[in-house]
Coordinates of C-alpha atoms in Angstrom, one line a residue:
M146 CA -57.8 -119.8 -211.8
A147 CA -58.0 -123.5 -212.7
K148 CA -61.4 -124.5 -214.2
S149 CA -62.1 -127.7 -216.1
K150 CA -64.3 -127.6 -219.2
K151 CA -66.3 -130.4 -217.7
N152 CA -67.0 -128.4 -214.6
S153 CA -67.9 -125.4 -216.6
F154 CA -70.5 -127.2 -218.6
G155 CA -72.0 -129.1 -215.7
R156 CA -72.4 -126.0 -213.7
R157 CA -73.0 -123.1 -216.1
G158 CA -73.2 -124.6 -219.6
F159 CA -76.5 -126.2 -218.7
L160 CA -77.9 -122.8 -217.6
K161 CA -76.6 -121.1 -220.7
G162 CA -78.2 -123.7 -222.9
A163 CA -81.5 -123.5 -221.0
A164 CA -81.5 -119.8 -221.2
A165 CA -80.9 -119.9 -225.0
G166 CA -83.7 -122.5 -225.5
A167 CA -86.1 -120.4 -223.5
A168 CA -85.2 -117.3 -225.4
A169 CA -86.0 -119.0 -228.8
L170 CA -89.6 -119.6 -227.6
V171 CA -90.3 -116.0 -226.6
A172 CA -91.4 -113.4 -229.2
K173 CA -89.5 -110.1 -229.3
P174 CA -91.1 -107.9 -226.6
K175 CA -92.3 -104.3 -227.1
L176 CA -90.0 -101.6 -226.0
T177 CA -92.3 -100.6 -223.2
E178 CA -92.5 -104.2 -221.9
A179 CA -88.7 -104.5 -222.1
Q180 CA -88.3 -101.3 -220.1
E181 CA -90.7 -102.5 -217.4
A182 CA -89.0 -105.9 -217.2
A183 CA -85.4 -104.5 -217.2
P184 CA -84.2 -104.4 -213.6
G185 CA -81.5 -101.8 -214.4
N186 CA -79.1 -103.5 -212.0
G187 CA -77.3 -106.1 -214.2
S188 CA -79.7 -108.9 -213.1
A189 CA -81.9 -110.9 -215.5
V190 CA -84.5 -111.5 -212.8
P191 CA -87.2 -108.7 -212.6
P192 CA -87.5 -107.0 -209.2
A193 CA -91.0 -108.3 -208.6
A194 CA -89.9 -111.9 -209.2
R195 CA -86.8 -111.5 -207.0
L196 CA -89.0 -110.0 -204.2
A197 CA -91.4 -113.0 -204.5
R198 CA -88.5 -115.4 -204.5
E199 CA -87.1 -113.8 -201.3
N200 CA -90.4 -114.1 -199.6
G201 CA -90.6 -117.8 -200.5
A202 CA -93.4 -117.3 -203.1
A203 CA -91.5 -118.3 -206.2
R204 CA -88.7 -120.4 -207.4
P205 CA -85.6 -118.7 -208.8
Q206 CA -85.9 -118.0 -212.5
V207 CA -83.3 -119.3 -215.0
S208 CA -81.1 -116.3 -215.8
A209 CA -80.8 -115.2 -219.4
R210 CA -77.4 -113.7 -218.6
V211 CA -74.8 -116.4 -217.7
V212 CA -71.8 -115.3 -215.7
E213 CA -69.0 -117.7 -216.6
R214 CA -66.4 -116.1 -214.3
P215 CA -68.1 -114.4 -211.3
G216 CA -66.1 -112.6 -208.8
S217 CA -67.0 -115.2 -206.2
D218 CA -64.8 -117.8 -208.0
F219 CA -61.8 -115.6 -207.4
M220 CA -62.9 -115.1 -203.8
V221 CA -62.8 -118.9 -203.3
D222 CA -59.3 -118.9 -204.8
V223 CA -58.3 -116.4 -202.1
L224 CA -59.8 -118.5 -199.3
R225 CA -58.1 -121.6 -200.5
T226 CA -54.7 -120.0 -200.2
L227 CA -55.4 -119.6 -196.4
N228 CA -55.8 -123.4 -196.1
I229 CA -59.1 -123.0 -194.3
E230 CA -60.5 -126.5 -194.0
Y231 CA -64.1 -125.9 -192.9
L232 CA -66.7 -123.2 -193.3
A233 CA -69.8 -123.1 -191.1
A234 CA -72.9 -121.3 -192.3
N235 CA -76.6 -120.9 -192.2
P236 CA -77.6 -120.2 -195.8
G237 CA -78.7 -116.8 -196.9
S238 CA -79.2 -114.8 -200.1
T239 CA -76.7 -112.1 -199.4
Y240 CA -73.9 -114.5 -200.2
E241 CA -75.6 -116.7 -202.7
S242 CA -73.0 -116.3 -205.5
L243 CA -70.2 -117.1 -203.1
H244 CA -72.2 -120.1 -201.8
E245 CA -72.5 -121.5 -205.3
S246 CA -68.8 -121.0 -206.0
L247 CA -67.8 -122.7 -202.8
I248 CA -69.7 -125.8 -203.6
N249 CA -69.1 -126.0 -207.4
Y250 CA -66.0 -124.1 -208.5
G251 CA -62.6 -125.6 -209.0
P252 CA -61.1 -129.0 -209.7
T253 CA -62.1 -130.1 -206.1
P254 CA -65.3 -128.3 -205.3
N255 CA -66.6 -128.0 -201.8
S256 CA -63.2 -128.4 -200.2
M257 CA -60.7 -126.1 -198.5
P258 CA -63.1 -124.9 -197.2
E259 CA -65.8 -127.6 -196.9
F260 CA -69.3 -126.1 -196.4
L261 CA -70.9 -127.3 -193.1
T262 CA -74.6 -126.5 -192.7
C263 CA -75.7 -124.9 -189.5
T264 CA -79.2 -124.1 -188.2
H265 CA -78.2 -120.8 -186.7
E266 CA -75.5 -118.2 -187.2
E267 CA -74.6 -118.2 -183.5
S268 CA -73.9 -122.0 -183.7
A269 CA -71.7 -121.4 -186.8
V270 CA -69.5 -118.9 -185.0
A271 CA -69.4 -120.9 -181.8
M272 CA -68.3 -124.0 -183.8
C273 CA -65.4 -121.9 -185.1
H274 CA -64.6 -120.9 -181.5
G275 CA -64.3 -124.5 -180.3
Y276 CA -62.5 -125.6 -183.5
Y277 CA -59.7 -123.2 -183.0
K278 CA -59.1 -124.2 -179.4
I279 CA -58.3 -127.7 -180.6
E280 CA -56.7 -127.1 -184.0
G281 CA -54.9 -123.9 -183.4
K282 CA -56.0 -122.3 -186.6
P283 CA -59.3 -120.7 -187.7
M284 CA -62.2 -122.1 -189.5
M285 CA -64.6 -119.7 -191.2
A286 CA -68.1 -118.5 -190.4
L287 CA -70.1 -117.3 -193.4
I288 CA -73.0 -115.1 -192.3
H289 CA -76.1 -113.7 -194.0
G290 CA -76.5 -110.0 -193.9
D291 CA -77.4 -107.8 -191.0
I292 CA -79.9 -110.2 -189.5
G293 CA -77.4 -113.1 -189.5
L294 CA -74.7 -110.9 -188.0
Q295 CA -77.1 -110.0 -185.2
H296 CA -77.9 -113.6 -184.6
A297 CA -74.1 -114.3 -184.5
S298 CA -73.2 -111.4 -182.3
M299 CA -73.3 -113.3 -178.9
A300 CA -70.9 -115.9 -180.2
I301 CA -68.7 -113.3 -181.7
Y302 CA -68.5 -111.5 -178.3
N303 CA -67.6 -114.8 -176.6
A304 CA -64.7 -115.4 -179.0
Y305 CA -63.5 -111.8 -178.6
A306 CA -63.4 -112.1 -174.8
D307 CA -61.8 -115.5 -175.0
R308 CA -59.1 -114.2 -177.4
V309 CA -60.0 -116.6 -180.1
P310 CA -59.5 -115.9 -183.8
V311 CA -62.7 -116.6 -185.6
F312 CA -62.5 -115.7 -189.3
M313 CA -65.8 -114.3 -190.5
M314 CA -67.4 -113.2 -193.8
V315 CA -70.8 -111.6 -194.1
G316 CA -72.9 -111.0 -197.2
N317 CA -74.3 -107.6 -198.1
H318 CA -76.0 -105.7 -200.9
A319 CA -74.2 -102.4 -200.8
D320 CA -75.3 -100.7 -204.0
G321 CA -78.7 -99.1 -203.6
A322 CA -79.1 -98.9 -207.4
E323 CA -78.8 -102.7 -207.6
R324 CA -80.4 -104.1 -204.6
A325 CA -84.2 -104.8 -204.6
A326 CA -86.7 -103.5 -202.2
G327 CA -87.8 -105.7 -199.4
V328 CA -85.5 -108.4 -198.1
Q329 CA -82.4 -107.3 -200.0
S330 CA -82.6 -103.9 -198.5
M331 CA -83.7 -104.9 -195.0
H332 CA -80.9 -107.4 -194.8
S333 CA -78.2 -105.0 -195.9
A334 CA -76.4 -102.1 -194.2
Q335 CA -74.3 -99.0 -195.1
D336 CA -71.7 -100.0 -192.5
L337 CA -72.3 -103.7 -191.7
G338 CA -69.2 -104.2 -189.6
L339 CA -70.4 -101.5 -187.3
L340 CA -72.9 -103.9 -185.7
V341 CA -70.1 -105.9 -184.1
R342 CA -67.1 -103.5 -184.3
D343 CA -66.9 -103.1 -180.5
Y344 CA -66.0 -106.8 -180.2
T345 CA -64.1 -107.7 -183.3
K346 CA -60.4 -107.1 -183.7
W347 CA -60.7 -105.8 -187.2
D348 CA -63.2 -105.5 -190.1
D349 CA -63.2 -104.2 -193.7
E350 CA -65.6 -103.8 -196.6
P351 CA -63.8 -104.3 -199.9
Y352 CA -65.2 -102.7 -203.0
S353 CA -63.1 -104.5 -205.6
L354 CA -61.7 -108.1 -206.0
Q355 CA -58.2 -107.0 -205.4
H356 CA -59.2 -105.1 -202.3
F357 CA -61.0 -108.3 -201.2
A358 CA -57.8 -110.4 -201.7
D359 CA -55.7 -107.9 -199.8
S360 CA -58.2 -107.5 -196.9
T361 CA -59.0 -111.2 -196.6
V362 CA -55.4 -112.2 -196.2
R363 CA -54.9 -109.3 -193.8
A364 CA -58.0 -110.3 -191.7
Y365 CA -56.6 -113.8 -191.3
K366 CA -53.3 -112.5 -190.3
I367 CA -54.7 -110.0 -187.8
A368 CA -57.0 -112.6 -186.2
M369 CA -54.0 -114.9 -185.7
T370 CA -51.7 -112.3 -184.2
P371 CA -51.7 -112.1 -180.4
P372 CA -53.8 -110.8 -178.8
M373 CA -56.0 -112.9 -181.1
G374 CA -59.6 -112.1 -181.9
P375 CA -62.4 -112.3 -184.4
T376 CA -62.1 -110.5 -187.7
L377 CA -64.8 -109.7 -190.3
I378 CA -64.9 -109.1 -194.0
V379 CA -68.0 -107.7 -195.6
A380 CA -68.5 -109.5 -198.9
N381 CA -70.7 -107.3 -201.0
N382 CA -72.9 -109.0 -203.6
E383 CA -71.6 -106.7 -206.3
I384 CA -68.1 -108.1 -206.2
Q385 CA -69.5 -111.7 -205.7
S386 CA -71.9 -111.9 -208.6
H387 CA -70.5 -109.6 -211.3
P388 CA -68.2 -111.0 -213.9
I389 CA -64.5 -110.6 -213.2
S390 CA -63.5 -107.5 -215.0
E391 CA -60.3 -106.6 -213.2
T392 CA -57.0 -107.7 -214.8
N393 CA -53.8 -108.9 -213.2
L394 CA -55.6 -109.9 -210.0
R395 CA -53.1 -111.1 -207.4
I396 CA -53.5 -113.0 -204.2
P397 CA -51.0 -111.7 -201.7
K398 CA -48.7 -114.1 -199.7
L399 CA -49.7 -114.8 -196.1
T400 CA -46.8 -114.0 -193.9
M401 CA -47.7 -114.5 -190.2
T402 CA -46.6 -111.9 -187.7
T403 CA -44.2 -113.2 -185.0
P404 CA -45.9 -113.1 -181.6
P405 CA -44.6 -110.1 -179.6
A406 CA -42.2 -111.2 -176.8
G407 CA -41.4 -109.1 -173.8
D408 CA -38.8 -106.4 -173.6
M409 CA -35.6 -108.0 -172.4
A410 CA -34.9 -105.5 -169.6
A411 CA -38.5 -106.0 -168.3
V412 CA -38.1 -109.8 -168.5
A413 CA -34.8 -109.6 -166.6
A414 CA -36.5 -107.5 -163.9
A415 CA -39.3 -110.1 -163.6
A416 CA -36.7 -112.9 -163.4
K417 CA -34.9 -111.1 -160.5
M418 CA -38.2 -110.7 -158.6
L419 CA -39.2 -114.3 -159.0
V420 CA -35.8 -115.8 -158.1
N421 CA -35.6 -113.6 -155.0
A422 CA -39.2 -114.5 -153.9
E423 CA -39.7 -116.7 -150.9
R424 CA -43.3 -117.5 -151.7
P425 CA -43.8 -117.2 -155.5
M426 CA -47.1 -118.0 -157.2
I427 CA -47.9 -118.4 -160.9
V428 CA -51.5 -117.7 -162.1
T429 CA -52.4 -118.4 -165.7
Q430 CA -55.6 -118.2 -167.7
R431 CA -55.0 -118.2 -171.5
H432 CA -51.2 -118.3 -172.0
A433 CA -51.0 -121.9 -173.5
R434 CA -52.1 -121.7 -177.1
T435 CA -50.1 -124.9 -177.9
Q436 CA -48.5 -127.9 -176.1
Q437 CA -45.3 -125.9 -176.1
G438 CA -46.9 -123.3 -173.9
I439 CA -47.7 -126.0 -171.3
D440 CA -44.2 -127.5 -171.5
L441 CA -42.6 -124.1 -171.0
L442 CA -44.7 -123.4 -167.9
V443 CA -43.8 -126.8 -166.5
E444 CA -40.2 -125.9 -167.0
L445 CA -40.6 -122.6 -165.3
A446 CA -42.6 -124.0 -162.4
E447 CA -40.0 -126.7 -161.8
L448 CA -37.2 -124.3 -162.1
L449 CA -38.6 -122.0 -159.4
Q450 CA -40.5 -124.7 -157.5
A451 CA -43.5 -122.4 -157.6
P452 CA -47.2 -123.5 -157.5
V453 CA -49.3 -122.9 -160.6
N454 CA -53.0 -121.9 -160.3
S455 CA -54.3 -122.7 -163.8
Q456 CA -57.7 -121.2 -164.8
E457 CA -59.9 -121.0 -167.9
R458 CA -58.1 -123.6 -170.1
M459 CA -55.6 -126.4 -170.0
N460 CA -52.4 -124.5 -169.1
F461 CA -50.7 -126.9 -166.7
P462 CA -50.9 -130.6 -166.0
T463 CA -53.5 -131.3 -163.3
R464 CA -51.5 -134.1 -161.6
H465 CA -48.2 -132.2 -161.5
A466 CA -46.8 -131.7 -158.0
M467 CA -46.8 -127.9 -158.5
A468 CA -50.4 -127.7 -159.6
G469 CA -52.6 -125.8 -157.1
N470 CA -52.5 -122.7 -155.0
G471 CA -49.7 -123.7 -152.6
G472 CA -52.0 -125.2 -149.9
P473 CA -54.1 -123.6 -147.1
G474 CA -52.8 -120.3 -145.9
Y475 CA -50.2 -119.8 -148.6
Q476 CA -49.7 -116.1 -149.3
P477 CA -47.4 -115.4 -152.2
D478 CA -44.9 -112.5 -151.9
V479 CA -44.5 -112.4 -155.8
T480 CA -47.3 -113.4 -158.2
L481 CA -46.6 -113.9 -161.9
A482 CA -49.8 -113.6 -163.9
L483 CA -49.9 -115.0 -167.4
E484 CA -52.6 -113.7 -169.8
V485 CA -54.9 -113.0 -166.8
A486 CA -57.9 -110.9 -167.8
D487 CA -58.5 -108.9 -164.6
L488 CA -55.8 -108.5 -162.0
Q489 CA -57.6 -106.3 -159.5
N490 CA -58.0 -109.0 -156.8
E491 CA -54.4 -110.1 -157.0
A492 CA -53.2 -106.5 -156.9
R493 CA -55.4 -105.6 -153.9
T494 CA -54.4 -108.5 -151.8
A495 CA -50.7 -108.2 -152.7
R496 CA -50.8 -104.5 -151.8
A497 CA -52.3 -105.2 -148.5
R498 CA -49.4 -107.4 -147.4
G499 CA -46.6 -105.7 -149.3
A500 CA -46.3 -108.3 -152.0
K501 CA -45.6 -107.8 -155.7
V502 CA -47.5 -108.7 -158.9
I503 CA -46.0 -109.2 -162.4
G504 CA -48.3 -109.3 -165.4
I505 CA -47.4 -110.6 -168.8
S506 CA -50.3 -110.3 -171.3
A507 CA -50.8 -109.3 -175.0
A508 CA -54.3 -108.1 -174.1
T509 CA -52.8 -104.9 -172.8
L510 CA -51.8 -104.0 -176.3
T511 CA -55.4 -103.7 -177.6
H512 CA -58.2 -102.1 -175.7
K513 CA -61.5 -100.7 -176.8
S514 CA -63.6 -98.3 -174.7
N515 CA -67.2 -99.6 -174.9
I516 CA -67.3 -103.3 -174.0
Q517 CA -65.8 -103.8 -170.5
D518 CA -64.1 -107.1 -171.1
F519 CA -60.7 -105.5 -170.2
G520 CA -61.8 -105.5 -166.6
H521 CA -60.5 -103.2 -163.8
Y522 CA -57.4 -101.1 -163.8
A523 CA -54.9 -102.9 -161.5
D524 CA -51.9 -101.1 -160.2
I525 CA -49.4 -104.0 -160.4
D526 CA -45.7 -103.7 -160.0
L527 CA -44.4 -104.8 -163.5
D528 CA -46.6 -104.9 -166.6
I529 CA -45.1 -106.6 -169.6
G530 CA -47.1 -106.0 -172.7
A531 CA -46.3 -109.1 -174.7
D532 CA -47.5 -112.6 -175.6
A533 CA -46.9 -114.7 -172.5
E534 CA -46.2 -118.0 -174.4
A535 CA -43.7 -116.2 -176.6
T536 CA -42.0 -114.6 -173.6
L537 CA -41.6 -117.7 -171.4
P538 CA -38.4 -119.0 -173.1
Y539 CA -36.7 -115.7 -172.4
L540 CA -38.0 -115.6 -168.8
I541 CA -36.8 -119.1 -168.1
E542 CA -33.3 -118.3 -169.4
A543 CA -33.2 -115.1 -167.4
C544 CA -34.1 -117.0 -164.2
K545 CA -31.5 -119.7 -164.9
K546 CA -28.8 -117.1 -164.9
L547 CA -29.7 -115.8 -161.5
I548 CA -30.3 -119.1 -159.6
T549 CA -27.4 -119.9 -157.2
T550 CA -26.7 -123.2 -155.5
D551 CA -28.2 -121.8 -152.3
R552 CA -31.4 -120.6 -154.0
K553 CA -31.8 -123.9 -155.8
R554 CA -31.6 -125.7 -152.4
A555 CA -34.2 -123.4 -151.0
F556 CA -36.4 -123.9 -154.0
E557 CA -36.2 -127.7 -153.5
E558 CA -37.3 -127.5 -149.9
R559 CA -40.4 -125.4 -150.6
G560 CA -41.2 -127.6 -153.6
K561 CA -41.5 -130.6 -151.3
K562 CA -44.2 -128.7 -149.3
F563 CA -46.1 -127.9 -152.4
A564 CA -46.1 -131.5 -153.5
V565 CA -47.6 -132.5 -150.2
A566 CA -50.2 -129.7 -150.5
H567 CA -51.1 -130.9 -154.0
K568 CA -51.5 -134.5 -152.8
N569 CA -53.7 -133.4 -149.9
A570 CA -55.9 -131.4 -152.2
R571 CA -56.3 -134.3 -154.6
N572 CA -57.2 -136.6 -151.7
Q573 CA -59.8 -134.1 -150.5
A574 CA -61.3 -133.9 -154.0
I575 CA -61.6 -137.7 -154.1
D576 CA -63.3 -137.7 -150.6
A577 CA -65.6 -134.9 -151.6
A578 CA -66.6 -136.8 -154.8
Q579 CA -68.2 -139.5 -152.6
Y580 CA -70.8 -137.2 -151.1
G581 CA -74.2 -138.1 -152.6
W582 CA -72.6 -141.0 -154.5
D583 CA -75.7 -143.1 -154.7
A584 CA -78.1 -140.1 -154.7
S585 CA -80.8 -139.5 -157.3
P586 CA -80.7 -137.0 -159.0
V587 CA -77.1 -137.9 -159.9
S588 CA -74.2 -136.0 -158.6
L589 CA -71.8 -134.3 -161.0
A590 CA -68.9 -135.9 -159.2
R591 CA -70.2 -139.3 -159.9
I592 CA -70.7 -138.6 -163.6
T593 CA -67.1 -137.5 -163.8
A594 CA -65.8 -140.4 -161.8
E595 CA -67.7 -143.0 -163.8
L596 CA -66.4 -141.5 -167.0
W597 CA -62.7 -141.6 -166.1
P598 CA -62.0 -145.3 -166.1
L599 CA -63.8 -145.6 -169.5
I600 CA -61.7 -142.8 -171.2
K601 CA -58.3 -142.8 -169.4
N602 CA -56.7 -145.1 -171.8
E603 CA -58.2 -143.3 -174.8
D604 CA -56.9 -140.2 -176.6
W605 CA -59.6 -138.1 -175.1
S606 CA -60.5 -134.4 -175.2
F607 CA -62.9 -132.6 -172.9
V608 CA -64.5 -130.0 -175.1
S609 CA -67.1 -128.2 -172.9
P610 CA -66.8 -125.7 -170.0
Q611 CA -66.7 -127.1 -166.5
G612 CA -67.6 -124.1 -164.4
F613 CA -71.2 -125.2 -164.1
V614 CA -70.2 -128.8 -163.4
G615 CA -68.2 -128.2 -160.3
N616 CA -64.9 -128.3 -162.1
W617 CA -64.9 -132.0 -161.4
P618 CA -63.0 -133.1 -164.5
N619 CA -60.1 -130.8 -163.4
R620 CA -60.3 -132.2 -159.9
L621 CA -60.5 -135.9 -160.8
W622 CA -59.0 -136.5 -164.2
K623 CA -55.3 -136.5 -165.3
M624 CA -55.0 -133.7 -167.8
E625 CA -51.6 -133.2 -169.5
K626 CA -52.2 -132.1 -173.1
Q627 CA -53.4 -128.8 -174.5
Y628 CA -56.5 -130.3 -176.1
Q629 CA -57.7 -132.1 -173.0
Y630 CA -59.5 -129.1 -171.7
I631 CA -60.3 -126.1 -173.9
G632 CA -62.0 -123.8 -171.4
G633 CA -65.2 -121.8 -171.3
Q634 CA -67.2 -119.3 -173.2
G635 CA -65.0 -116.3 -172.8
A636 CA -67.7 -113.8 -172.1
G637 CA -70.0 -116.2 -170.2
G638 CA -72.6 -116.0 -173.0
M639 CA -75.0 -118.9 -173.1
G640 CA -75.5 -121.0 -176.3
Y641 CA -71.7 -121.7 -176.5
G642 CA -71.4 -125.2 -175.0
A643 CA -73.1 -127.4 -177.6
P644 CA -71.9 -125.8 -180.8
A645 CA -68.4 -125.1 -179.5
S646 CA -68.2 -128.8 -178.5
V647 CA -69.3 -129.8 -182.0
G648 CA -66.6 -127.5 -183.5
A649 CA -63.9 -128.9 -181.2
A650 CA -65.1 -132.5 -182.0
L651 CA -64.8 -131.7 -185.7
A652 CA -61.1 -130.7 -185.2
N653 CA -60.5 -133.8 -183.1
R654 CA -62.1 -136.1 -185.7
K655 CA -59.0 -136.2 -188.0
Y656 CA -56.9 -137.3 -185.0
G657 CA -59.3 -140.1 -183.9
R658 CA -59.8 -138.4 -180.5
L659 CA -62.7 -139.1 -178.2
S660 CA -64.5 -135.8 -177.7
I661 CA -66.6 -135.4 -174.5
N662 CA -69.1 -132.7 -173.7
I663 CA -70.9 -132.5 -170.3
Q664 CA -73.7 -130.2 -171.6
T665 CA -75.7 -128.0 -169.3
D666 CA -79.4 -128.0 -170.1
G667 CA -80.0 -124.2 -170.0
D668 CA -77.1 -123.6 -172.4
F669 CA -78.2 -126.4 -174.7
N670 CA -81.7 -124.8 -175.3
Y671 CA -80.1 -121.8 -176.9
S672 CA -78.7 -123.9 -179.8
P673 CA -80.1 -127.4 -180.0
G674 CA -80.1 -127.5 -183.8
V675 CA -76.3 -128.0 -183.8
L676 CA -77.0 -131.7 -183.0
W677 CA -78.4 -132.0 -186.5
T678 CA -75.1 -130.5 -187.9
A679 CA -73.2 -133.1 -185.9
A680 CA -75.4 -135.9 -187.2
H681 CA -75.4 -134.7 -190.8
H682 CA -71.7 -134.1 -191.0
K683 CA -70.8 -137.2 -189.0
I684 CA -69.0 -135.5 -186.2
P685 CA -68.3 -137.9 -183.4
L686 CA -69.1 -136.5 -180.0
L687 CA -70.3 -137.9 -176.6
T688 CA -72.7 -135.4 -175.1
I689 CA -73.9 -136.0 -171.5
M690 CA -76.8 -133.8 -170.6
H691 CA -76.3 -132.2 -167.2
N692 CA -80.1 -132.0 -166.8
N693 CA -80.9 -130.2 -163.6
R694 CA -84.1 -128.8 -165.1
G695 CA -83.3 -125.2 -164.5
Y696 CA -81.0 -122.2 -164.8
H697 CA -79.5 -123.1 -161.4
Q698 CA -77.1 -120.1 -161.1
E699 CA -80.1 -117.8 -161.5
V700 CA -82.1 -119.9 -159.0
M701 CA -79.3 -119.2 -156.5
F702 CA -79.3 -115.5 -157.4
V703 CA -83.0 -115.1 -156.8
E704 CA -82.8 -117.1 -153.6
Q705 CA -80.1 -114.7 -152.4
Q706 CA -82.2 -111.7 -153.2
C707 CA -85.2 -113.3 -151.3
S708 CA -82.9 -113.5 -148.3
L709 CA -81.6 -110.0 -148.7
H710 CA -85.2 -108.7 -149.0
N711 CA -86.2 -110.7 -145.9
R712 CA -88.7 -112.7 -147.9
G713 CA -89.2 -116.5 -148.4
A714 CA -87.7 -118.3 -151.4
E715 CA -90.7 -120.5 -152.1
R716 CA -91.2 -118.7 -155.4
A717 CA -87.6 -118.7 -156.5
H718 CA -88.4 -121.3 -159.1
I719 CA -90.5 -118.8 -161.1
G720 CA -88.6 -117.8 -164.2
T721 CA -85.6 -120.0 -163.4
K722 CA -86.7 -123.7 -163.6
L723 CA -87.3 -125.8 -166.6
W724 CA -90.1 -128.1 -165.5
E725 CA -93.8 -128.6 -166.0
P726 CA -93.3 -130.1 -168.5
N727 CA -89.8 -131.6 -168.2
I728 CA -87.8 -131.5 -171.4
E729 CA -86.9 -134.9 -173.0
Y730 CA -83.4 -134.3 -174.4
A731 CA -83.0 -137.9 -175.6
K732 CA -86.1 -137.4 -177.8
I733 CA -84.8 -134.1 -179.1
A734 CA -81.5 -135.7 -180.0
Q735 CA -83.2 -138.6 -181.7
G736 CA -85.3 -136.2 -183.7
Y737 CA -82.1 -134.6 -185.0
G738 CA -80.7 -138.1 -186.0
L739 CA -78.5 -139.0 -183.0
Y740 CA -78.4 -142.2 -181.0
A741 CA -79.6 -141.1 -177.5
E742 CA -80.5 -142.7 -174.1
G743 CA -82.2 -141.4 -171.0
P744 CA -83.3 -139.7 -168.9
I745 CA -81.1 -141.6 -166.4
G746 CA -81.9 -141.0 -162.8
D747 CA -80.2 -144.1 -161.1
P748 CA -76.4 -143.6 -160.9
K749 CA -75.9 -147.3 -161.2
D750 CA -77.0 -147.0 -164.8
L751 CA -74.4 -144.5 -165.8
A752 CA -71.4 -146.7 -166.6
P753 CA -73.2 -149.1 -168.9
A754 CA -74.8 -146.2 -170.8
F755 CA -71.5 -144.3 -171.0
Q756 CA -69.8 -147.4 -172.3
R757 CA -72.5 -147.9 -175.0
G758 CA -72.2 -144.3 -176.0
I759 CA -68.4 -144.4 -176.2
E760 CA -68.5 -147.4 -178.4
R761 CA -70.7 -145.6 -180.9
V762 CA -68.7 -142.4 -180.8
K763 CA -65.5 -144.4 -181.5
K764 CA -67.3 -145.6 -184.7
G765 CA -67.9 -142.1 -185.8
E766 CA -71.3 -141.2 -184.4
P767 CA -72.5 -138.3 -182.2
V768 CA -74.3 -139.6 -179.1
L769 CA -76.4 -137.9 -176.4
I770 CA -77.1 -139.4 -172.9
D771 CA -79.5 -137.5 -170.8
V772 CA -78.8 -137.6 -167.0
I773 CA -81.0 -136.1 -164.3
T774 CA -78.5 -134.3 -162.2
Q775 CA -78.2 -132.4 -158.9
P776 CA -78.2 -128.7 -159.3
R777 CA -74.4 -128.1 -158.9
G778 CA -71.3 -130.0 -158.0

């Protein structure tokens, strides 16, 4: 482990000297006093002082025992071999030794990973969620004990359901003989990973530094192997803060697992079904992890002249002639589903008309029994347990071998019909966007339409979900690249939008991309503090508040129940609306250090405000523009 003498003195030499100076001023204590003061756990800070410190009543004492080579230094060495660029964390005492090593140890401290300060653990994990969907590799979330892990649990579940590899580490005081009473005990657990085991892909609790090195590299590898998911390492304080005593420590080499491709016989069977189909359909949710995944699907769709219904993320270009569901009344006789979470509806409708369904998904390779994210059992016709993106090249080649001149001619004829259907659907979306064009509150279609001419010549990235904004960006914007739409929460958990957008914008920053977040107000109020993280770390992001002053989905649910119960809906606002008083989001953003405007209620004011915001974001600032909006698009 490389460590300069200059860094050693600046960091620990000062403490060593201070401790020696303090010791010279103190008389030798009586034996009974020494016994009372000795913590018996290897720490120089008496239990009473540590408890007072944990409760905010005292500053940390200068330790009389300087640890020149704590285990946390080696832990940082391990993390740096994984090329993790960023770490998001809300500070906590269960990982204080690792925290110090991260920001001080090594020739280039606080780098690979760089410590990003968050105001909540849920925001830290959600930032990692959004970051991966742009960058294609994990950033790290560092979490404080059992209370921090409980805070983070919603964001962890979102990532698990969205098949996103969030790499997490949580601090703990495992040894009852060492940990103090009070906070150190209350924030620790016998089996800390148990709290989130139902919705993490893998976890481990190493009890030595070599075990830590092996398990940390393994956790990264498992997280990144399809089907991807969050992994967790419990970093016990004992291996963090004790001096390195193990010899011949070794950091294992990270060798990534090749994504599993489909069985060749099954792929050949799928190709035969698709080539023989008269009315094929492709449905995809999470197959495209990379731009190559999009390009492969374009090749397959054009080869078969089959329409593509893209959901969840950017899987297929929105302006491609094959984008869509085939037009009104189109009923496929063979449906190819790529990484689709729940195929029950497709299977039922196909069975009713004698059609076939093919599924390709790595999610079938890993199921747990408690959380029901795996959906319904669907009796489909061919189930290929494999990573869809890795399987597509083989499926394309298998289809090419079967296509005759006559089949190619038939494909071209139906492709012309799909192109017309796609054009008609786009024209209908443009027409629909004009409804309520001049209305106040502002329509979501107008927000989206006003943004497009301002961003279309930029390298832009839409980093927030669009299910609650009427899917207008998909309907009006030309999306072609993997990073131009990164999808939704995964599990539908609120508190995702703002921090995931900040994480995605962090990943986009190095590429100079313009990151755009149309932020729902209900979701924002779960995690507003992430705006401070964006301001503090200079993460450029344009946030447009979709401020409809309520939880509108729940408004609709309550109104529906009022109707079912044959009662009026006059009180449906109770428990669902955010008014009296109205929330001033521009003021909140300004308080966190952002440039902000609004609330804007006149749609004619949108374009100038958006232009001002974009100019600032392009200079490296996060910006928020509050818009009073209609309930739903």
